[in-house]
Tab-separated table of C-alpha atoms in Angstrom:
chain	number	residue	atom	x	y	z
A	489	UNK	CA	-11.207	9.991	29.810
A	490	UNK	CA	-7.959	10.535	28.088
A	491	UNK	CA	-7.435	11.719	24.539
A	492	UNK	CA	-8.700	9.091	21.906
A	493	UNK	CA	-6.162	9.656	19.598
A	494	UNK	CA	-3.229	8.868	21.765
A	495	UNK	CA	-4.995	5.265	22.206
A	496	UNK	CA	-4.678	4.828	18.627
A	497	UNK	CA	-1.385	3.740	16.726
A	498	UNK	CA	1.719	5.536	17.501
A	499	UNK	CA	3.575	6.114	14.032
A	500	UNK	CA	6.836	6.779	15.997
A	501	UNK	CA	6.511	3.608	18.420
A	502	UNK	CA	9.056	1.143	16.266
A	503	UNK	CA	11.566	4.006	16.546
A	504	UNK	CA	11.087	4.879	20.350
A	505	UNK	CA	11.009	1.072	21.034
A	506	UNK	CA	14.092	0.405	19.103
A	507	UNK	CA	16.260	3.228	20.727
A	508	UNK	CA	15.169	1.812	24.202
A	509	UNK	CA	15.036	-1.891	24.250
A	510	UNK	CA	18.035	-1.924	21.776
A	511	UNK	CA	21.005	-1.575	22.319
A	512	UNK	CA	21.730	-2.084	18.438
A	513	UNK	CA	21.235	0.561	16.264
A	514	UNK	CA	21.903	1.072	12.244
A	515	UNK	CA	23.030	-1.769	9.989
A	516	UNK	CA	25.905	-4.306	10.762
A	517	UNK	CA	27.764	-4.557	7.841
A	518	UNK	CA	28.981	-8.500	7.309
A	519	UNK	CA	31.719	-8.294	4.710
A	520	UNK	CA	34.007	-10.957	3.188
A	521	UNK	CA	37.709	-10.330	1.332
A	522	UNK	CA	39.956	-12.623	-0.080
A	523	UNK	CA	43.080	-13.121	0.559
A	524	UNK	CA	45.671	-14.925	-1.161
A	525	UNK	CA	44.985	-18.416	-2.461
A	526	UNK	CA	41.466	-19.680	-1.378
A	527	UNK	CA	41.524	-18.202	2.121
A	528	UNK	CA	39.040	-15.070	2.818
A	529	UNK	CA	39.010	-12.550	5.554
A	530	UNK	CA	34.898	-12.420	7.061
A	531	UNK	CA	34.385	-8.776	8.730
A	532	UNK	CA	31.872	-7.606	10.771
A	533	UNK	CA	31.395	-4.227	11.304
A	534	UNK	CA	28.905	-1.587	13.289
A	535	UNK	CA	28.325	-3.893	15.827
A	536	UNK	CA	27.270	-0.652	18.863
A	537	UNK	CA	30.111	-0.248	21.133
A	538	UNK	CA	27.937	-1.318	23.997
A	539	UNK	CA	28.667	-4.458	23.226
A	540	UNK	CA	32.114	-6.244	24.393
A	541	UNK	CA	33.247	-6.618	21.488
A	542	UNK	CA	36.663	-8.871	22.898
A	543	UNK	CA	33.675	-11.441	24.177
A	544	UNK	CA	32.169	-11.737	21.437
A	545	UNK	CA	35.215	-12.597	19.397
A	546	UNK	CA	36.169	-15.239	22.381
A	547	UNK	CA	32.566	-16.736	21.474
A	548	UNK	CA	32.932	-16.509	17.810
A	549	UNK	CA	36.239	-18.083	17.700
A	550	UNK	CA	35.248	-21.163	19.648
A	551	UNK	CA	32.146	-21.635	17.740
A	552	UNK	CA	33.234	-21.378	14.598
A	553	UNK	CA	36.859	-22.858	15.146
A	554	UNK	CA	38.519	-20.035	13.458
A	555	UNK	CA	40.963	-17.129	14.564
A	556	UNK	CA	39.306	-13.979	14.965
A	557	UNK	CA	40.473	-10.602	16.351
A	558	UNK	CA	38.822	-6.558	16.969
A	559	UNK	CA	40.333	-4.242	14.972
A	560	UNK	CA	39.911	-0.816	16.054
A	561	UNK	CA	39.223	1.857	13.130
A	562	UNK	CA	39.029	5.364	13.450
A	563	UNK	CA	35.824	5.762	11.056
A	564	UNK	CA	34.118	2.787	11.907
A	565	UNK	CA	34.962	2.050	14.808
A	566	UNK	CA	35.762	-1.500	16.719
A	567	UNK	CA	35.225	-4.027	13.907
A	568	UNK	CA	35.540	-7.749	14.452
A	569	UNK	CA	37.530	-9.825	12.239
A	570	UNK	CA	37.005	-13.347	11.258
A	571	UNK	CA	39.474	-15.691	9.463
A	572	UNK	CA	37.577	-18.036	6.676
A	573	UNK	CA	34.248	-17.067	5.202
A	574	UNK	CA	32.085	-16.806	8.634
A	575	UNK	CA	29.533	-15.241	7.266
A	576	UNK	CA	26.594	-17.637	7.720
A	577	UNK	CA	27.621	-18.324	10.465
A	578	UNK	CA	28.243	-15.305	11.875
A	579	UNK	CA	24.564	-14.118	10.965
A	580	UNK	CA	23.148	-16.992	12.627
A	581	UNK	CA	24.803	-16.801	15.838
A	582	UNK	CA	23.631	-12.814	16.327
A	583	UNK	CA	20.948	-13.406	15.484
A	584	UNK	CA	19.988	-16.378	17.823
A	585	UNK	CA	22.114	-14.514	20.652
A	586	UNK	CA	19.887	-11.432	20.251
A	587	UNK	CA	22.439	-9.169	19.747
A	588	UNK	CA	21.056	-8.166	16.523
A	589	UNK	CA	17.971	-8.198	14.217
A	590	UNK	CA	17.727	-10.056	11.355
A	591	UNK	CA	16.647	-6.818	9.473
A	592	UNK	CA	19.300	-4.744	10.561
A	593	UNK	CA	21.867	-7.395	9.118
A	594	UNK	CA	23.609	-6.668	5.645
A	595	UNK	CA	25.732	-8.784	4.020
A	596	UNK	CA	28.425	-7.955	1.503
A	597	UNK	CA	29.553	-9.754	-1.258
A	598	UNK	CA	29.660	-12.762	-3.665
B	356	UNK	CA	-15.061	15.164	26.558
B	357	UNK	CA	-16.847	16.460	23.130
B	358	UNK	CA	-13.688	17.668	22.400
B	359	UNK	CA	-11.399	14.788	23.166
B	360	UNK	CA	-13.554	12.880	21.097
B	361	UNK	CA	-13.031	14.932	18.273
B	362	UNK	CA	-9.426	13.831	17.563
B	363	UNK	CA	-10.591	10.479	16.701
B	364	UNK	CA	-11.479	10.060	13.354
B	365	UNK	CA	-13.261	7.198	13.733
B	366	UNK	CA	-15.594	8.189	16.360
B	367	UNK	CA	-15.571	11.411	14.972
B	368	UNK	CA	-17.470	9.658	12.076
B	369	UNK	CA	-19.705	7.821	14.533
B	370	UNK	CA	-20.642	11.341	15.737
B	371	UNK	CA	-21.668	12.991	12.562
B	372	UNK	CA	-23.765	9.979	11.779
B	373	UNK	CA	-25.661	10.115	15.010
B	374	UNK	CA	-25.644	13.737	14.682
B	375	UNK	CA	-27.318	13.141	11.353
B	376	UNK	CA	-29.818	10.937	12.449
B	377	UNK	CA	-30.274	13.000	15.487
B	378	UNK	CA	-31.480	16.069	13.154
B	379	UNK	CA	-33.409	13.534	11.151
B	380	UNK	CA	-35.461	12.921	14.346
B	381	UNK	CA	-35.676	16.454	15.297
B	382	UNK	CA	-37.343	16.951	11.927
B	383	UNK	CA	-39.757	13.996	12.248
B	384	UNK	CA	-40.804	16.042	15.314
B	385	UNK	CA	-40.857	19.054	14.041
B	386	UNK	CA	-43.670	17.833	11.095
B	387	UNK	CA	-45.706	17.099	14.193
B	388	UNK	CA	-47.845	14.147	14.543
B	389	UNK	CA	-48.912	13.376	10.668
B	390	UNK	CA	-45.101	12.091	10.789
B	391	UNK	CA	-44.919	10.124	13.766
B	392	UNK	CA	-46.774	6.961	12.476
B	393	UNK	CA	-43.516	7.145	9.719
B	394	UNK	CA	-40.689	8.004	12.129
B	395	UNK	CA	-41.017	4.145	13.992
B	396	UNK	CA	-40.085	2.713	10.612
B	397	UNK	CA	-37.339	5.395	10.074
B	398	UNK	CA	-34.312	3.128	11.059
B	399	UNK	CA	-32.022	5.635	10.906
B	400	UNK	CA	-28.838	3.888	9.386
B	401	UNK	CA	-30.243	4.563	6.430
B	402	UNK	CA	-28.233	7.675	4.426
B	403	UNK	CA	-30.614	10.344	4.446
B	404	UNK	CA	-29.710	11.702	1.566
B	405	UNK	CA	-30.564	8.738	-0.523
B	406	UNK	CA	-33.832	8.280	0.701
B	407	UNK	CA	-34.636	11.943	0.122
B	408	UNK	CA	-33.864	11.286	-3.664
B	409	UNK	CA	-35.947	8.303	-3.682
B	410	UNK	CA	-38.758	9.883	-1.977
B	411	UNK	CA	-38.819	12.664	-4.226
B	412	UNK	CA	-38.918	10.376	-7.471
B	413	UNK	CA	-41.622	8.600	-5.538
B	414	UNK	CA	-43.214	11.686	-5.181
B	415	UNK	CA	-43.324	12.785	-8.785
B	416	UNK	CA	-44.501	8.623	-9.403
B	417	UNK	CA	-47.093	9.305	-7.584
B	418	UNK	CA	-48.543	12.213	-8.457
B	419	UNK	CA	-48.843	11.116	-11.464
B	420	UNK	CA	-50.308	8.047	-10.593
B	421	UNK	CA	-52.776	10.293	-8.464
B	422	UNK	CA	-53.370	11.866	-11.832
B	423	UNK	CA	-54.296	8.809	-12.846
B	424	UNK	CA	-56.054	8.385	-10.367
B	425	UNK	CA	-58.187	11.017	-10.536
B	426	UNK	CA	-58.606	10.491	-14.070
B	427	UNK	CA	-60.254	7.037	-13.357
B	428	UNK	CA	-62.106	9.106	-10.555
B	429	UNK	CA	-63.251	11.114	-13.412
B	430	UNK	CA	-64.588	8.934	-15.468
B	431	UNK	CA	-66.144	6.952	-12.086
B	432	UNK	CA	-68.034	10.243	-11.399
B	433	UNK	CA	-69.967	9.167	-14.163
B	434	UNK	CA	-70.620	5.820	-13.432
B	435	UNK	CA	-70.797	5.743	-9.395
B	436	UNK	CA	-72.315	7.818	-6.983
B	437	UNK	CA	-69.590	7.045	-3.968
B	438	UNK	CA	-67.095	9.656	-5.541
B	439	UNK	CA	-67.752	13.023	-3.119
B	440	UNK	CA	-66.303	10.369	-0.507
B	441	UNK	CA	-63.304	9.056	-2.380
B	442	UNK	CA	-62.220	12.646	-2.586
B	443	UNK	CA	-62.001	13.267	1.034
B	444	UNK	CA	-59.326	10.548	1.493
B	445	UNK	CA	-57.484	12.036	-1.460
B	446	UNK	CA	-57.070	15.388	-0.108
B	447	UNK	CA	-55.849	14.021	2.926
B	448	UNK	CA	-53.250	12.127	0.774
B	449	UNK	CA	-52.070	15.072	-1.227
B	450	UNK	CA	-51.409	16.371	2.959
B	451	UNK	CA	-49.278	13.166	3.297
B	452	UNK	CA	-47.389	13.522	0.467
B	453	UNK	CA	-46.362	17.112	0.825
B	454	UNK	CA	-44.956	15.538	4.021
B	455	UNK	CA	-42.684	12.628	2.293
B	456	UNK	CA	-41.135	15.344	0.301
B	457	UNK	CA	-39.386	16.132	3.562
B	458	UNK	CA	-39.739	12.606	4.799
B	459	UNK	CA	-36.936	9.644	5.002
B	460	UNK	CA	-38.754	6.503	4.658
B	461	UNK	CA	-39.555	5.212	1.561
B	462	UNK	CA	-40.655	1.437	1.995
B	463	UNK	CA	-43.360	2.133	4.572
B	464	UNK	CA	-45.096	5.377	2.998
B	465	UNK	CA	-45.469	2.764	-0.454
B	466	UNK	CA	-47.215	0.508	1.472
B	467	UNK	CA	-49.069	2.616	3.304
B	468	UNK	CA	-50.116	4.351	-0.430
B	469	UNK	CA	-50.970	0.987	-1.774
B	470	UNK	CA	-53.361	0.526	1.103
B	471	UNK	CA	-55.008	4.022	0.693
B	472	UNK	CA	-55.201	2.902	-2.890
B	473	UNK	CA	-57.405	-0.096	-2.205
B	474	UNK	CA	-59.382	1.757	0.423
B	475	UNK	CA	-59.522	5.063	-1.662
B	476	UNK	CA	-61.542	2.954	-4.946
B	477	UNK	CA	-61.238	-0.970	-5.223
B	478	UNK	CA	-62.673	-0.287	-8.608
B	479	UNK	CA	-59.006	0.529	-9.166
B	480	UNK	CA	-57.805	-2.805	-10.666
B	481	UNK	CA	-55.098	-4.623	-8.754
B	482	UNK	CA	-52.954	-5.337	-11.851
B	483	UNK	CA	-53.157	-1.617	-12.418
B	484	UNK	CA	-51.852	-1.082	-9.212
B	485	UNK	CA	-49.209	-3.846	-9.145
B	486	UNK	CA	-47.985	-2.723	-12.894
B	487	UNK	CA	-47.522	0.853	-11.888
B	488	UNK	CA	-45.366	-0.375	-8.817
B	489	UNK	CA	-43.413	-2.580	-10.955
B	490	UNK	CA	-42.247	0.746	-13.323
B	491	UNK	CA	-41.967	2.489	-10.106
B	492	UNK	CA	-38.998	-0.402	-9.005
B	493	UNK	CA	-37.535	-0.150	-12.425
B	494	UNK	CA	-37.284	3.448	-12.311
B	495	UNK	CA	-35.629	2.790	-8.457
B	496	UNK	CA	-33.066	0.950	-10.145
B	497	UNK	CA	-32.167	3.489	-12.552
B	498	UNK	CA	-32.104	5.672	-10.331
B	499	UNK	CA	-30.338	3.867	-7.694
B	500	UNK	CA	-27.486	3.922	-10.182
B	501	UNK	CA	-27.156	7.431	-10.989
B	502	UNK	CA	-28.008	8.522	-6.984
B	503	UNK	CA	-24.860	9.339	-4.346
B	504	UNK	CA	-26.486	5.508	-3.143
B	505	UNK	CA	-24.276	3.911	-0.888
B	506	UNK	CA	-21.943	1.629	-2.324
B	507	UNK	CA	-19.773	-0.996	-0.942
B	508	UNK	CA	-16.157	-1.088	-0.801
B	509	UNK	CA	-16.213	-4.422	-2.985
B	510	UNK	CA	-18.134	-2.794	-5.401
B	511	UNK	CA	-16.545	0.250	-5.764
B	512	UNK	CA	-13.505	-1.345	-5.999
B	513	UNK	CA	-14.761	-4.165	-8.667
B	514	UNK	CA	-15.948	-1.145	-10.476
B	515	UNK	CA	-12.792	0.966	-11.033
B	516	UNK	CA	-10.856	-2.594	-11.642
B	517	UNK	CA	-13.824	-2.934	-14.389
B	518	UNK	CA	-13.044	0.140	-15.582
B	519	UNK	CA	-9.093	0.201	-15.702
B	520	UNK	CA	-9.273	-3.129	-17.353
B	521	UNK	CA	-11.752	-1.098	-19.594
B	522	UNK	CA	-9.895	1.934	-20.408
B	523	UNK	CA	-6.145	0.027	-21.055
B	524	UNK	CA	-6.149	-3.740	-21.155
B	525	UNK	CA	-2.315	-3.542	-21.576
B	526	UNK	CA	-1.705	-2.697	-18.032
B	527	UNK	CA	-3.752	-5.093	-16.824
B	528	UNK	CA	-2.792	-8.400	-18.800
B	529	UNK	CA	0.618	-9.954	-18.298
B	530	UNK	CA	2.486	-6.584	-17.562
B	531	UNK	CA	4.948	-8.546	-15.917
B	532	UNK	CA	7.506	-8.110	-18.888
B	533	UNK	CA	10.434	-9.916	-17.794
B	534	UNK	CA	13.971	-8.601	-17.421
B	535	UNK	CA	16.270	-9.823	-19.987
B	536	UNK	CA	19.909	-9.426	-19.996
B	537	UNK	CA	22.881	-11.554	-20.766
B	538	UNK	CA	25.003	-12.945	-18.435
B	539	UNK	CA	28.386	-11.875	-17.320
B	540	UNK	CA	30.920	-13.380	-19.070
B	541	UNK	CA	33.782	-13.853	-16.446
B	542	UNK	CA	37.147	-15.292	-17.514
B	543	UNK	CA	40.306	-15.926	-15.081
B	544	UNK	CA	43.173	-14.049	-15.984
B	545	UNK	CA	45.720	-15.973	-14.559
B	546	UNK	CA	45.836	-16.856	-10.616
B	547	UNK	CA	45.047	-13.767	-9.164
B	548	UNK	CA	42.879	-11.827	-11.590
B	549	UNK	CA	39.609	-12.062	-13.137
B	550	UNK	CA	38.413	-10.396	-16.133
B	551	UNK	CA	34.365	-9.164	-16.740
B	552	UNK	CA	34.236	-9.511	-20.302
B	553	UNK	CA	31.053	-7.963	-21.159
B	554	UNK	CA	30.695	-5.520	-18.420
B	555	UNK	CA	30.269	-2.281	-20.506
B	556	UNK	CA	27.608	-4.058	-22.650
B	557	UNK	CA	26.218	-4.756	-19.266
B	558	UNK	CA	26.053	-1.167	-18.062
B	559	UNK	CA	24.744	0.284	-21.224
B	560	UNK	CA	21.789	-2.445	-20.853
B	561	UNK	CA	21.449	-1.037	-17.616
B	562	UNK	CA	21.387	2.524	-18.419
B	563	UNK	CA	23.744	2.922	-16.028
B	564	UNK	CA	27.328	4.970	-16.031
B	565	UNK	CA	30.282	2.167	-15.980
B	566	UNK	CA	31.666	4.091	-13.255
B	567	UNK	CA	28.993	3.669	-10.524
B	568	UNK	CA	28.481	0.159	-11.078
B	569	UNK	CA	32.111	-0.207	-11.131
B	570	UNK	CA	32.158	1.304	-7.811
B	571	UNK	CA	29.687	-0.951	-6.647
B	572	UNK	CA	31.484	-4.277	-8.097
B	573	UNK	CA	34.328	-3.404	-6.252
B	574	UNK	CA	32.861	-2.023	-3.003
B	575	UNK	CA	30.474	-5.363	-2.333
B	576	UNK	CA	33.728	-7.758	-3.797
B	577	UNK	CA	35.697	-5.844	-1.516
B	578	UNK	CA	38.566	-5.661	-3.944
B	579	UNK	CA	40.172	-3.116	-6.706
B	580	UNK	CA	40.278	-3.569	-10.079
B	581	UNK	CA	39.747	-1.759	-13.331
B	582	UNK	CA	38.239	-0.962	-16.794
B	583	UNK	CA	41.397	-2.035	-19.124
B	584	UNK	CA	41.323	-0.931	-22.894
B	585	UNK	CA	39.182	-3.613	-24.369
B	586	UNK	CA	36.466	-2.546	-21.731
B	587	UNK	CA	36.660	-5.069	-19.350
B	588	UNK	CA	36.897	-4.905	-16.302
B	589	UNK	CA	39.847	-6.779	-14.586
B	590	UNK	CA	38.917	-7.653	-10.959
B	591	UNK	CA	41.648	-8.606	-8.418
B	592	UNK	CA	40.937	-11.983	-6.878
B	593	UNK	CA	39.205	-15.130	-7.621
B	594	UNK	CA	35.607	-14.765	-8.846
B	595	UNK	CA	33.292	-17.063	-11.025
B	596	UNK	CA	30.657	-16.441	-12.954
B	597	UNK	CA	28.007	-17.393	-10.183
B	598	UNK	CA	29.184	-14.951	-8.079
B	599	UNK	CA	29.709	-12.357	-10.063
B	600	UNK	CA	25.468	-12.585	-11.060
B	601	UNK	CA	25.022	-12.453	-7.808
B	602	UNK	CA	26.600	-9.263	-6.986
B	603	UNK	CA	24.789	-8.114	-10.370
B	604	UNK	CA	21.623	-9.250	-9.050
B	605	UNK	CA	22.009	-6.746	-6.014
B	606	UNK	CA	23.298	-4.092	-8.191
B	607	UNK	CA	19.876	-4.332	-10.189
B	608	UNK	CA	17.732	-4.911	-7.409
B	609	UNK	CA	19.157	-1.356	-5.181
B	610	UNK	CA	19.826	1.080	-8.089
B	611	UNK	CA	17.720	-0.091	-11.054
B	612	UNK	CA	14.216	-1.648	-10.570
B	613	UNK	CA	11.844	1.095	-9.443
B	614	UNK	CA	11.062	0.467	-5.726
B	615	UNK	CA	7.662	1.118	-6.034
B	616	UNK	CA	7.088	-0.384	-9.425
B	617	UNK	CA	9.752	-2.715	-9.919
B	618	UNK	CA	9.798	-1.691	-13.680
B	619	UNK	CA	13.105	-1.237	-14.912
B	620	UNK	CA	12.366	2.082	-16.752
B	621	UNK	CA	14.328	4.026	-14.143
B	622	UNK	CA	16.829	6.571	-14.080
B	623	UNK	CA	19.608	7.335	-11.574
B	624	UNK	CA	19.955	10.783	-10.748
B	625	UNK	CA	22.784	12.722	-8.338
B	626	UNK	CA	20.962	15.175	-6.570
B	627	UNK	CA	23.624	17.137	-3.850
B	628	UNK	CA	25.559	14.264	-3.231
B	629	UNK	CA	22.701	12.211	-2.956
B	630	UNK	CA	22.084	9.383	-5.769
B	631	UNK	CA	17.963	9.282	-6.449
B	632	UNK	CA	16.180	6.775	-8.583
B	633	UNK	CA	13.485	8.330	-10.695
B	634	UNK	CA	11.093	6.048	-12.329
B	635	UNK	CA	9.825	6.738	-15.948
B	636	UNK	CA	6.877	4.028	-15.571
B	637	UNK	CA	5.398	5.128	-12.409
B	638	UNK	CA	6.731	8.744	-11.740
B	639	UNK	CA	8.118	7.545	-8.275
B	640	UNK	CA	11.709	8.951	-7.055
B	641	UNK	CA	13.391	7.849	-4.225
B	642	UNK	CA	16.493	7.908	-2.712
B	643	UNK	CA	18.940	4.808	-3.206
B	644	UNK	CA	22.542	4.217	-0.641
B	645	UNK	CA	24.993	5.680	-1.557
B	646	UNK	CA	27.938	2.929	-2.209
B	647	UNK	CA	30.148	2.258	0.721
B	648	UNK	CA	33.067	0.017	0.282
B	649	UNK	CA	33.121	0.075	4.438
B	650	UNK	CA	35.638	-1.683	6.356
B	651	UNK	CA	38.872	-2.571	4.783
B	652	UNK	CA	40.773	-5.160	6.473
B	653	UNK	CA	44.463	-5.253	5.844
B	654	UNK	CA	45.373	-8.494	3.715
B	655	UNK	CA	48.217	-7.471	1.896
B	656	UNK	CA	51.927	-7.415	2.962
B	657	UNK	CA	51.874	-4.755	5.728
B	658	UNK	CA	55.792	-3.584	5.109
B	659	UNK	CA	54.340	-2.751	1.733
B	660	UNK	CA	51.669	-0.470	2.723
B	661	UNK	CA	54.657	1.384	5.452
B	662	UNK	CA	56.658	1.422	2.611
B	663	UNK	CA	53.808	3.499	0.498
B	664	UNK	CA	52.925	5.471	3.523
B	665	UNK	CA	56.057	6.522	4.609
């Protein structure tokens, strides 16, 4: 008979599941900036560098018809770039590609 | 395995109870055989403790009914001849009874009184008997209230509801006191600019410094901007009113409400670099983000930024 109490529930299992079946940790940031005139700038950043990031640009950019590029910053890392306000969209499609939670998604501004 | 199962709380619990009842038995035995006819109707669930009171009230009931008992025995001495044989059974009760002090069950040793009643003198009216048993329930049910008896969770928990409502009705009815503030008042400057009219009226509704809710505005807007000398705050870019609430709305919800409590009461506190929201309402404090502005994407002429840097 094994020990009872490791039957029971594991307060630590959400964090050992997430750090193994995820490849996604911490919050991706989706911001928006404008630019001049009615045009805006979507970002999308701490997206985990397992991911190919230059992919999922191709993807996004098709999808959503826009430009798009990966800017690489020393603090934060790769960070994709998105031309118009993507946002929505940008949400839904990680989210229904599975690259990312709906929790751990956090979007900026107006 | 005694010890594995110790870990688990709610076996654990399982164990103490059958541990319990297990001593219960034990002590049934231990009384001998003037205990066994009771031990069948022990059902064990039953908390011990509870019975014991009950049992012991009985007790004192019915000694004094005995009293009574033998008063009326008393007074048939006179009358009858059969009393040397009503004693006998008597005596044997007062045995039985020193037994229930230590005993569990209650219903069975009532009935089996009552019946010792009828066979002990039938001269012994039957409303006596019957009114005597009724005080002895209404005494249960005073007693049942003061006792450690075992409530349910429902009534426990209708109880202390009963009793907060009791206590202070103000918490209870229609705390929800909405959150009142005026809205931003957000003017255009120009093509490129927008002004936030009221936003220091804003922050001192808030109870929060201009500065970190500036911070914010900017941070989530993603632009710069500043407090001018009227006390408005001139935003770079295009924003309406809408949007502006909407960043507000955030603002409120992450640094002002009380997580816990989502009273408003709250104050922001900066605790080694760390803001933390303490709640005057509810006593809760708990960390809030610190504000990021993140990312900064490059949307301004670039030969104006190598001018700057260089």
């Amino acid at each position: 008979m094994s020990i009872q109490n490791l039957n029971t529930f594991d307060p630590f299992a959400d964090a050992i599941k997430s750090s193994e079946d995820d490849v996604q940790d911490g919050l991706v940031h989706v911001r928006i900036q404008q630019r001049n005139g009615r045009k805006t700038l979507t970002t999308v950043q701490g997206l985990s560098s397992e991911y190919d990031l230059k992919k999922i640009v191709r993807a996004c950019k098709k999808e959503f018809a826009c430009n798009g590029t990966v800017v690489e910053h020393p603090e934060y890392g790769e960070v994709l770039q998105l031309q118009g306000d993507q946002r929505e969209n940008i949400c839904q499609w990680l989210t229904k590609s599975g690259l990312v939670k709906p929790e751990q998604l956090k979007v900026h501004g107006f | 395995m005694d010890d594995d199962m110790i870990f688990d709380p709610s076996l654990k619990k399982k164990k103490k109870k059958k541990t319990g009842f297990d001593l219960e038995a034990a002590l049934a035995g231990e009384q001998g055989e003037s205990t066994s006819m009771e031990t069948p109707a022990d059902t064990g669930d039953v908390d011990a403790p509870e019975d014991d009171n009950l049992d012991l009230d009985n007790f004192g009931k019915k000694k004094k009914k005995k009293k009574k008992t033998f008063f009326n025995l008393g007074e048939l001495e006179n009358a009858l001849p059969e009393t040397p044989p009503t004693e006998e059974p008597e005596a044997q009760e007062d045995e039985v009874m020193d037994d229930l002090d230590l005993d569990i069950d209650f219903t069975k040793t009532k009935k089996k009184k009552r019946k010792k009643d009828k066979n002990v003198d039938e001269l012994v009216t039957e409303e006596d008997v019957r009114g005597e048993d009724q005080e002895n329930v209404e005494d249960e049910h005073g007693e049942w209230v003061g006792s450690d008896h075992d409530y349910s969770y429902d009534e426990l928990l209708e109880r202390v509801f009963d009793i907060m409502r009791e206590k202070n009705p103000s918490m209870v009815s229609g705390k929800k006191q909405k959150f009142i503030m005026r809205p931003p008042q957000v003017v255009r400057i120009g093509t490129k600019k927008t002004s936030f009219a009221n936003f220091t009226e804003i922050c001192k509704t808030l109870h929060r410094q201009a500065k970190h809710l500036l911070d914010f505005l900017l941070a989530e807007l993603g632009t710069s901007g500043s407090v001018d000398g009227n006390s408005q705050l001139i935003i770079k870019g295009r924003f309406q009113q809408k949007q502006i609430e909407n960043v507000l709305r955030r603002y409120i919800k992450e640094y002002v409400t009380c997580h816990t409590c989502r009273s408003p009461d709250t104050i922001l506190q900066k605790d080694t670099r760390l803001f933390f929201l303490q709640c005057e309402t509810c006593g809760s404090r708990c960390s809030v983000a610190s504000i990021k502005s993140g990312f900064q994407a490059v949307t301004g002429k670039r030969a104006a930024i190598r001018a700057k840097t260089a």
